[in-house]
mmCIF file of C-alpha atoms and ligand atoms in Angstrom:
data_model
loop_
_atom_site.group_PDB
_atom_site.id
_atom_site.type_symbol
_atom_site.label_atom_id
_atom_site.label_comp_id
_atom_site.label_asym_id
_atom_site.label_seq_id
_atom_site.Cartn_x
_atom_site.Cartn_y
_atom_site.Cartn_z
ATOM 1 C CA UNK C 1097 -0.191 -0.130 0.496
ATOM 2 C CA UNK C 1098 1.006 3.705 -0.801
ATOM 3 C CA UNK C 1099 2.671 6.674 1.619
ATOM 4 C CA UNK C 1100 -0.759 8.207 1.037
ATOM 5 C CA UNK C 1101 -3.206 5.267 1.978
ATOM 6 C CA UNK C 1102 -1.265 4.938 4.828
ATOM 7 C CA UNK C 1103 2.151 5.985 5.771
ATOM 8 C CA UNK C 1104 2.194 7.902 9.523
ATOM 9 C CA UNK C 1105 3.133 11.424 8.617
ATOM 10 C CA UNK C 1106 0.105 13.474 8.733
ATOM 11 C CA UNK C 1107 -3.296 13.145 12.276
ATOM 12 C CA UNK C 1108 -6.128 12.843 11.238
ATOM 13 C CA UNK C 1109 -8.654 15.652 12.983
ATOM 14 C CA UNK C 1110 -10.475 15.182 16.590
ATOM 15 C CA UNK C 1111 -13.777 13.668 16.686
ATOM 16 C CA UNK C 1112 -17.475 15.656 17.541
ATOM 17 C CA UNK C 1113 -18.508 14.229 21.093
ATOM 18 C CA UNK C 1114 -22.420 14.929 20.421
ATOM 19 C CA UNK C 1115 -23.708 16.547 23.672
ATOM 20 C CA UNK C 1116 -19.970 18.440 23.977
ATOM 21 C CA UNK C 1117 -19.359 22.712 23.312
ATOM 22 C CA UNK C 1118 -17.950 22.978 19.542
ATOM 23 C CA UNK C 1119 -16.955 26.143 20.533
ATOM 24 C CA UNK C 1120 -13.229 26.141 20.807
ATOM 25 C CA UNK C 1121 -11.446 26.900 24.002
ATOM 26 C CA UNK C 1122 -7.923 25.637 23.822
ATOM 27 C CA UNK C 1123 -7.067 24.003 26.732
ATOM 28 C CA UNK C 1124 -3.790 23.805 28.203
ATOM 29 C CA UNK C 1125 -1.300 21.832 25.817
ATOM 30 C CA UNK C 1126 -4.460 21.575 23.448
ATOM 31 C CA UNK C 1127 -2.928 22.172 19.814
ATOM 32 C CA UNK C 1128 -3.099 25.358 17.479
ATOM 33 C CA UNK C 1129 -5.782 23.852 15.157
ATOM 34 C CA UNK C 1130 -8.519 21.620 16.435
ATOM 35 C CA UNK C 1131 -7.778 19.833 13.348
ATOM 36 C CA UNK C 1132 -4.137 18.939 14.802
ATOM 37 C CA UNK C 1133 -2.840 16.486 17.561
ATOM 38 C CA UNK C 1134 -4.851 15.275 20.739
ATOM 39 C CA UNK C 1135 -4.628 12.278 22.917
ATOM 40 C CA UNK C 1136 -6.849 9.781 21.449
ATOM 41 C CA UNK C 1137 -8.146 7.040 23.643
ATOM 42 C CA UNK C 1138 -10.183 5.542 20.666
ATOM 43 C CA UNK C 1139 -7.283 3.946 18.819
ATOM 44 C CA UNK C 1140 -6.817 3.643 14.456
ATOM 45 C CA UNK C 1141 -8.178 6.390 13.306
ATOM 46 C CA UNK C 1142 -5.693 9.128 15.045
ATOM 47 C CA UNK C 1143 -3.120 7.557 12.809
ATOM 48 C CA UNK C 1144 -0.541 9.728 11.247
ATOM 49 C CA UNK C 1145 -0.018 9.714 7.896
ATOM 50 C CA UNK C 1146 0.328 12.463 4.316
ATOM 51 C CA UNK C 1147 -2.851 14.034 4.349
ATOM 52 C CA UNK C 1148 -4.848 16.012 1.197
ATOM 53 C CA UNK C 1149 -6.451 18.265 2.984
ATOM 54 C CA UNK C 1150 -4.149 21.648 4.855
ATOM 55 C CA UNK C 1151 -4.942 22.331 9.058
ATOM 56 C CA UNK C 1152 -7.459 25.245 8.927
ATOM 57 C CA UNK C 1153 -7.206 27.589 12.551
ATOM 58 C CA UNK C 1154 -11.288 26.664 13.035
ATOM 59 C CA UNK C 1155 -13.641 29.242 14.449
ATOM 60 C CA UNK C 1156 -17.442 28.508 14.107
ATOM 61 C CA UNK C 1157 -19.724 30.842 13.767
ATOM 62 C CA UNK C 1158 -22.685 30.891 16.827
ATOM 63 C CA UNK C 1159 -25.297 29.721 13.931
ATOM 64 C CA UNK C 1160 -23.340 26.551 13.071
ATOM 65 C CA UNK C 1161 -22.394 26.169 17.044
ATOM 66 C CA UNK C 1162 -26.207 25.752 17.298
ATOM 67 C CA UNK C 1163 -26.692 23.406 14.856
ATOM 68 C CA UNK C 1164 -24.006 20.711 15.190
ATOM 69 C CA UNK C 1165 -25.360 20.822 18.905
ATOM 70 C CA UNK C 1166 -28.384 20.788 17.789
ATOM 71 C CA UNK C 1167 -28.602 18.175 14.853
ATOM 72 C CA UNK C 1168 -25.187 16.341 14.453
ATOM 73 C CA UNK C 1169 -26.076 13.233 16.916
ATOM 74 C CA UNK C 1170 -28.707 12.698 14.355
ATOM 75 C CA UNK C 1171 -26.881 13.748 11.866
ATOM 76 C CA UNK C 1172 -23.801 13.696 12.384
ATOM 77 C CA UNK C 1173 -20.861 10.525 11.588
ATOM 78 C CA UNK C 1174 -17.788 10.216 13.286
ATOM 79 C CA UNK C 1175 -15.062 8.681 11.088
ATOM 80 C CA UNK C 1176 -13.414 6.849 14.366
ATOM 81 C CA UNK C 1177 -12.950 4.170 11.688
ATOM 82 C CA UNK C 1178 -13.648 1.659 14.323
ATOM 83 C CA UNK C 1179 -17.346 -0.347 12.449
ATOM 84 C CA UNK C 1180 -18.124 -0.463 9.777
ATOM 85 C CA UNK C 1181 -21.535 1.812 9.035
ATOM 86 C CA UNK C 1182 -25.161 0.386 7.459
ATOM 87 C CA UNK C 1183 -26.274 2.675 5.337
ATOM 88 C CA UNK C 1184 -28.890 1.713 5.427
ATOM 89 C CA UNK C 1185 -29.786 2.476 9.719
ATOM 90 C CA UNK C 1186 -27.702 5.542 8.249
ATOM 91 C CA UNK C 1187 -29.880 7.305 6.477
ATOM 92 C CA UNK C 1188 -33.472 5.406 7.343
ATOM 93 C CA UNK C 1189 -33.908 4.150 3.663
ATOM 94 C CA UNK C 1190 -32.584 1.590 0.654
ATOM 95 C CA UNK C 1191 -32.197 4.823 -1.746
ATOM 96 C CA UNK C 1192 -29.057 4.490 -3.832
ATOM 97 C CA UNK C 1193 -26.151 6.452 -1.418
ATOM 98 C CA UNK C 1194 -23.543 9.386 -3.539
ATOM 99 C CA UNK C 1195 -19.774 9.894 -1.619
ATOM 100 C CA UNK C 1196 -19.133 13.504 -1.585
ATOM 101 C CA UNK C 1197 -15.412 14.139 -0.479
ATOM 102 C CA UNK C 1198 -14.514 17.893 0.545
ATOM 103 C CA UNK C 1199 -17.663 19.817 0.635
ATOM 104 C CA UNK C 1200 -16.510 23.000 1.792
ATOM 105 C CA UNK C 1201 -19.143 24.676 3.716
ATOM 106 C CA UNK C 1202 -21.666 22.755 1.626
ATOM 107 C CA UNK C 1203 -23.760 25.444 -0.465
ATOM 108 C CA UNK C 1204 -23.878 22.849 -3.235
ATOM 109 C CA UNK C 1205 -24.873 19.544 -1.895
ATOM 110 C CA UNK C 1206 -27.394 21.280 0.109
ATOM 111 C CA UNK C 1207 -28.680 22.022 -3.100
ATOM 112 C CA UNK C 1208 -27.468 18.773 -5.071
ATOM 113 C CA UNK C 1209 -29.692 16.512 -1.950
ATOM 114 C CA UNK C 1210 -32.686 19.261 -2.468
ATOM 115 C CA UNK C 1211 -32.635 18.688 -5.923
ATOM 116 C CA UNK C 1212 -33.181 15.113 -5.665
ATOM 117 C CA UNK C 1213 -34.582 13.166 -3.465
ATOM 118 C CA UNK C 1214 -34.034 9.695 -4.368
ATOM 119 C CA UNK C 1215 -30.330 9.831 -3.640
ATOM 120 C CA UNK C 1216 -29.106 9.956 -0.307
ATOM 121 C CA UNK C 1217 -25.640 11.722 0.686
ATOM 122 C CA UNK C 1218 -22.823 10.910 2.666
ATOM 123 C CA UNK C 1219 -21.208 14.103 2.713
ATOM 124 C CA UNK C 1220 -17.445 14.331 3.915
ATOM 125 C CA UNK C 1221 -14.907 17.203 5.148
ATOM 126 C CA UNK C 1222 -12.721 17.736 8.108
ATOM 127 C CA UNK C 1223 -13.068 21.229 8.206
ATOM 128 C CA UNK C 1224 -15.942 21.841 11.082
ATOM 129 C CA UNK C 1225 -17.883 25.191 10.224
ATOM 130 C CA UNK C 1226 -18.920 24.154 6.647
ATOM 131 C CA UNK C 1227 -20.273 20.488 9.141
ATOM 132 C CA UNK C 1228 -21.921 22.341 10.623
ATOM 133 C CA UNK C 1229 -23.087 25.108 7.713
ATOM 134 C CA UNK C 1230 -24.280 21.747 5.835
ATOM 135 C CA UNK C 1231 -26.023 20.932 9.071
ATOM 136 C CA UNK C 1232 -28.050 24.873 9.248
ATOM 137 C CA UNK C 1233 -28.477 24.681 5.569
ATOM 138 C CA UNK C 1234 -30.547 20.794 5.597
ATOM 139 C CA UNK C 1235 -31.893 21.991 8.473
ATOM 140 C CA UNK C 1236 -33.848 24.575 7.216
ATOM 141 C CA UNK C 1237 -34.333 23.397 3.812
ATOM 142 C CA UNK C 1238 -35.808 20.378 5.604
ATOM 143 C CA UNK C 1239 -33.716 17.406 3.580
ATOM 144 C CA UNK C 1240 -33.647 14.118 5.202
ATOM 145 C CA UNK C 1241 -30.941 12.709 2.178
ATOM 146 C CA UNK C 1242 -27.916 14.329 3.942
ATOM 147 C CA UNK C 1243 -25.541 12.577 6.339
ATOM 148 C CA UNK C 1244 -22.434 14.350 7.938
ATOM 149 C CA UNK C 1245 -19.401 12.839 8.207
ATOM 150 C CA UNK C 1246 -16.322 14.320 10.172
ATOM 151 C CA UNK C 1247 -12.812 13.266 9.467
ATOM 152 C CA UNK C 1248 -9.855 11.769 6.743
ATOM 153 C CA UNK C 1249 -12.396 10.056 3.643
ATOM 154 C CA UNK C 1250 -9.465 7.885 3.394
ATOM 155 C CA UNK C 1251 -10.396 6.245 6.487
ATOM 156 C CA UNK C 1252 -14.044 6.483 5.611
ATOM 157 C CA UNK C 1253 -13.745 5.183 2.354
ATOM 158 C CA UNK C 1254 -10.981 1.753 4.427
ATOM 159 C CA UNK C 1255 -12.834 1.699 7.380
ATOM 160 C CA UNK C 1256 -15.583 1.975 7.516
ATOM 161 C CA UNK C 1257 -17.521 1.598 4.087
ATOM 162 C CA UNK C 1258 -18.801 -2.132 2.894
ATOM 163 C CA UNK C 1259 -17.909 -3.354 -0.609
ATOM 164 C CA UNK C 1260 -19.833 -2.717 -3.156
ATOM 165 C CA UNK C 1261 -21.717 -0.280 -1.144
ATOM 166 C CA UNK C 1262 -22.276 3.279 -3.102
ATOM 167 C CA UNK C 1263 -23.823 4.173 -6.175
ATOM 168 C CA UNK C 1264 -21.601 7.305 -7.054
ATOM 169 C CA UNK C 1265 -18.469 9.984 -5.447
ATOM 170 C CA UNK C 1266 -18.217 13.420 -6.478
ATOM 171 C CA UNK C 1267 -15.299 15.367 -5.525
ATOM 172 C CA UNK C 1268 -15.770 19.089 -5.851
ATOM 173 C CA UNK C 1269 -12.893 20.866 -6.389
ATOM 174 C CA UNK C 1270 -10.406 19.432 -3.893
ATOM 175 C CA UNK C 1271 -7.655 20.922 -2.797
ATOM 176 C CA UNK C 1272 -5.128 21.619 -6.062
ATOM 177 C CA UNK C 1273 -1.483 21.173 -4.022
ATOM 178 C CA UNK C 1274 -0.026 23.090 -6.532
ATOM 179 C CA UNK C 1275 3.614 23.020 -5.869
ATOM 180 C CA UNK C 1276 5.100 20.346 -7.441
ATOM 181 C CA UNK C 1277 6.577 18.737 -2.976
ATOM 182 C CA UNK C 1278 3.209 18.948 -2.574
ATOM 183 C CA UNK C 1279 1.447 16.421 -5.789
ATOM 184 C CA UNK C 1280 1.462 13.971 -3.356
ATOM 185 C CA UNK C 1281 -0.948 15.554 -1.375
ATOM 186 C CA UNK C 1282 -3.326 14.960 -4.083
ATOM 187 C CA UNK C 1283 -6.552 13.188 -3.486
ATOM 188 C CA UNK C 1284 -7.520 12.342 -6.721
ATOM 189 C CA UNK C 1285 -4.212 9.125 -7.702
ATOM 190 C CA UNK C 1286 -4.310 5.888 -8.345
ATOM 191 C CA UNK C 1287 -4.076 4.808 -4.990
ATOM 192 C CA UNK C 1288 -7.101 6.169 -3.271
ATOM 193 C CA UNK C 1289 -9.190 4.890 -6.253
ATOM 194 C CA UNK C 1290 -7.913 1.833 -6.562
ATOM 195 C CA UNK C 1291 -9.858 1.879 -2.686
ATOM 196 C CA UNK C 1292 -12.677 3.609 -4.380
ATOM 197 C CA UNK C 1293 -12.677 1.245 -7.039
ATOM 198 C CA UNK C 1294 -13.636 -1.258 -4.416
ATOM 199 C CA UNK C 1295 -16.522 0.738 -2.436
ATOM 200 C CA UNK C 1296 -18.463 1.602 -5.386
ATOM 201 C CA UNK C 1297 -21.237 -0.263 -6.913
ATOM 202 C CA UNK C 1298 -20.561 -1.597 -10.607
ATOM 203 C CA UNK C 1299 -21.444 1.517 -12.566
ATOM 204 C CA UNK C 1300 -21.235 4.130 -10.086
ATOM 205 C CA UNK C 1301 -19.787 7.526 -11.308
ATOM 206 C CA UNK C 1302 -17.028 9.407 -10.381
ATOM 207 C CA UNK C 1303 -17.578 12.788 -11.260
ATOM 208 C CA UNK C 1304 -14.721 15.080 -10.021
ATOM 209 C CA UNK C 1305 -14.664 19.124 -11.025
ATOM 210 C CA UNK C 1306 -11.767 21.633 -10.741
ATOM 211 C CA UNK C 1307 -10.787 24.709 -11.343
ATOM 212 C CA UNK C 1308 -6.410 23.748 -11.211
ATOM 213 C CA UNK C 1309 -6.185 22.234 -15.565
ATOM 214 C CA UNK C 1310 -3.128 20.900 -14.217
ATOM 215 C CA UNK C 1311 -4.942 19.236 -11.363
ATOM 216 C CA UNK C 1312 -7.638 18.022 -14.355
ATOM 217 C CA UNK C 1313 -4.532 17.022 -16.896
ATOM 218 C CA UNK C 1314 -3.995 14.991 -14.058
ATOM 219 C CA UNK C 1315 -7.180 13.693 -12.742
ATOM 220 C CA UNK C 1316 -7.962 12.525 -16.547
ATOM 221 C CA UNK C 1317 -4.387 10.693 -16.842
ATOM 222 C CA UNK C 1318 -4.862 8.391 -13.246
ATOM 223 C CA UNK C 1319 -8.937 8.263 -14.061
ATOM 224 C CA UNK C 1320 -7.922 6.858 -18.164
ATOM 225 C CA UNK C 1321 -4.747 4.366 -17.390
ATOM 226 C CA UNK C 1322 -6.947 3.003 -13.973
ATOM 227 C CA UNK C 1323 -8.623 -0.599 -16.034
ATOM 228 C CA UNK C 1324 -11.681 -0.242 -12.730
ATOM 229 C CA UNK C 1325 -13.133 2.745 -14.488
ATOM 230 C CA UNK C 1326 -13.673 4.469 -17.974
ATOM 231 C CA UNK C 1327 -14.696 7.243 -19.835
ATOM 232 C CA UNK C 1328 -18.967 8.111 -19.940
ATOM 233 C CA UNK C 1329 -17.199 10.797 -22.485
ATOM 234 C CA UNK C 1330 -16.857 8.920 -26.216
ATOM 235 C CA UNK C 1331 -14.080 10.997 -27.009
ATOM 236 C CA UNK C 1332 -12.091 10.069 -23.718
ATOM 237 C CA UNK C 1333 -11.768 13.981 -22.868
ATOM 238 C CA UNK C 1334 -13.306 16.155 -19.966
ATOM 239 C CA UNK C 1335 -16.979 16.147 -19.728
ATOM 240 C CA UNK C 1336 -19.102 19.267 -19.958
ATOM 241 C CA UNK C 1337 -20.687 20.678 -17.181
ATOM 242 C CA UNK C 1338 -23.608 19.099 -16.314
ATOM 243 C CA UNK C 1339 -26.889 21.341 -15.269
ATOM 244 C CA UNK C 1340 -26.744 19.489 -12.603
ATOM 245 C CA UNK C 1341 -23.941 20.024 -10.187
ATOM 246 C CA UNK C 1342 -24.616 23.520 -9.109
ATOM 247 C CA UNK C 1343 -21.885 26.525 -9.167
ATOM 248 C CA UNK C 1344 -19.619 25.691 -6.244
ATOM 249 C CA UNK C 1345 -18.242 28.061 -3.069
ATOM 250 C CA UNK C 1346 -14.160 27.396 -4.275
ATOM 251 C CA UNK C 1347 -15.551 27.078 -8.017
ATOM 252 C CA UNK C 1348 -16.625 30.454 -8.096
ATOM 253 C CA UNK C 1349 -12.741 31.956 -6.384
ATOM 254 C CA UNK C 1350 -11.516 30.375 -9.140
ATOM 255 C CA UNK C 1351 -13.792 31.522 -12.604
ATOM 256 C CA UNK C 1352 -13.494 35.358 -10.754
ATOM 257 C CA UNK C 1353 -9.179 34.797 -10.827
ATOM 258 C CA UNK C 1354 -10.056 33.101 -14.371
ATOM 259 C CA UNK C 1355 -9.382 29.511 -13.815
ATOM 260 C CA UNK C 1356 -11.442 26.948 -16.279
ATOM 261 C CA UNK C 1357 -13.562 24.638 -14.848
ATOM 262 C CA UNK C 1358 -12.917 20.872 -16.074
ATOM 263 C CA UNK C 1359 -15.720 18.354 -14.973
ATOM 264 C CA UNK C 1360 -14.641 14.550 -15.186
ATOM 265 C CA UNK C 1361 -17.429 11.563 -15.505
ATOM 266 C CA UNK C 1362 -16.124 8.081 -15.208
ATOM 267 C CA UNK C 1363 -18.345 5.078 -14.109
ATOM 268 C CA UNK C 1364 -16.638 2.389 -12.604
ATOM 269 C CA UNK C 1365 -16.368 -0.898 -14.835
ATOM 270 C CA UNK C 1366 -17.541 -4.306 -13.861
ATOM 271 C CA UNK C 1367 -15.892 -6.165 -11.669
ATOM 272 C CA UNK C 1368 -12.545 -8.335 -12.839
ATOM 273 C CA UNK C 1369 -11.616 -11.126 -11.498
ATOM 274 C CA UNK C 1370 -9.270 -9.598 -7.398
HETATM 275 C C1 LIG B 500 -10.391 23.616 -2.431
HETATM 276 S S1 LIG B 500 -11.980 23.031 -0.910
HETATM 277 C C2 LIG B 500 -13.479 22.624 -1.766
HETATM 278 C C3 LIG B 500 -14.520 23.100 -0.756
HETATM 279 C C4 LIG B 500 -15.836 23.087 -1.696
HETATM 280 N N1 LIG B 500 -15.789 20.954 -2.746
HETATM 281 C C5 LIG B 500 -16.322 23.864 -2.908
HETATM 282 O O1 LIG B 500 -16.446 23.122 -4.077
HETATM 283 O O2 LIG B 500 -16.351 25.282 -2.609
HETATM 284 C C6 LIG B 500 -11.070 21.675 -0.719
HETATM 285 C C7 LIG B 500 -12.146 20.735 0.547
HETATM 286 O O3 LIG B 500 -11.626 19.314 0.372
HETATM 287 C C8 LIG B 500 -11.216 18.880 2.410
HETATM 288 N N2 LIG B 500 -10.508 17.575 2.320
HETATM 289 C C9 LIG B 500 -9.461 17.888 1.380
HETATM 290 N N3 LIG B 500 -9.525 16.545 1.923
HETATM 291 C C10 LIG B 500 -9.834 15.611 2.120
HETATM 292 C C11 LIG B 500 -9.480 14.772 3.063
HETATM 293 N N4 LIG B 500 -8.638 13.760 3.018
HETATM 294 N N5 LIG B 500 -11.248 13.649 3.750
HETATM 295 C C12 LIG B 500 -12.172 14.951 3.734
HETATM 296 N N6 LIG B 500 -11.979 16.217 3.675
HETATM 297 C C13 LIG B 500 -10.969 16.615 3.314
HETATM 298 C C14 LIG B 500 -11.345 19.967 1.979
HETATM 299 O O4 LIG B 500 -11.415 20.501 3.904
HETATM 300 C C15 LIG B 500 -11.678 21.704 2.181
HETATM 301 O O5 LIG B 500 -13.158 21.813 3.134
#
């Protein structure tokens, strides 16, 4: 297994504890960033490894804190790496489940959930304000098909999702990690795709979008070369932006800078002998 999936380098985020305040008043000895290392009684989710996200100072607004307090127990999922989730139980139905990795503030997630109530969205990010924001949006919009996971998507995929459990995967504007020495942190790379493929049902669609053209080219190259995926585009290139994908916050910022946005739509091919 590669360093990206396993190497001991960086910590996973701290889990939310239901009922405990999410306002971060640093205790003596507690690290500067809430996503940083703390003593972890729960075990394996605290492993140190290369990660695809940046530690960020997390200023949680009163509204986001309120949403986290009220809604996390019912709609939140801590990525503790300790158990395989029953997705039917998590959502309370048998609808198809799409995993969205890195939803940011969650506006696009909420809009997509509202537009397609028969699809469940498991939305994962490490960013506490975004989690509170998405929970608040889901509450105000009356959405019952969104669940919010806190932690590293790699651990969610590797330890907590069953094989063939996902009907789709969305990765919209993942951190581009533009510096060469940081390219190893990019999420979309062969090892990640191999892991994701095991969790996706045959026919499930992986939808990526980015405004960073070198990363778009890398995505196209690694997805096209991967034996578990095939391009939905007959010409083997990027897809036209699908009408169902709303503008995301990061996309808007990229467009303001004159960046070109590329979408990629690849399908999980039927299983080969593993
Ligand atoms: C550049 S932002 C894009 C957010 C949103 N999709 C948008 O377009 O506005 C990337 C997000 O991915 C999250 N992220 C990156 N790697 C992740 C991982 N391994 N697990 C969970 N979230 C991750 C980051 O915390 C960040 O919020």
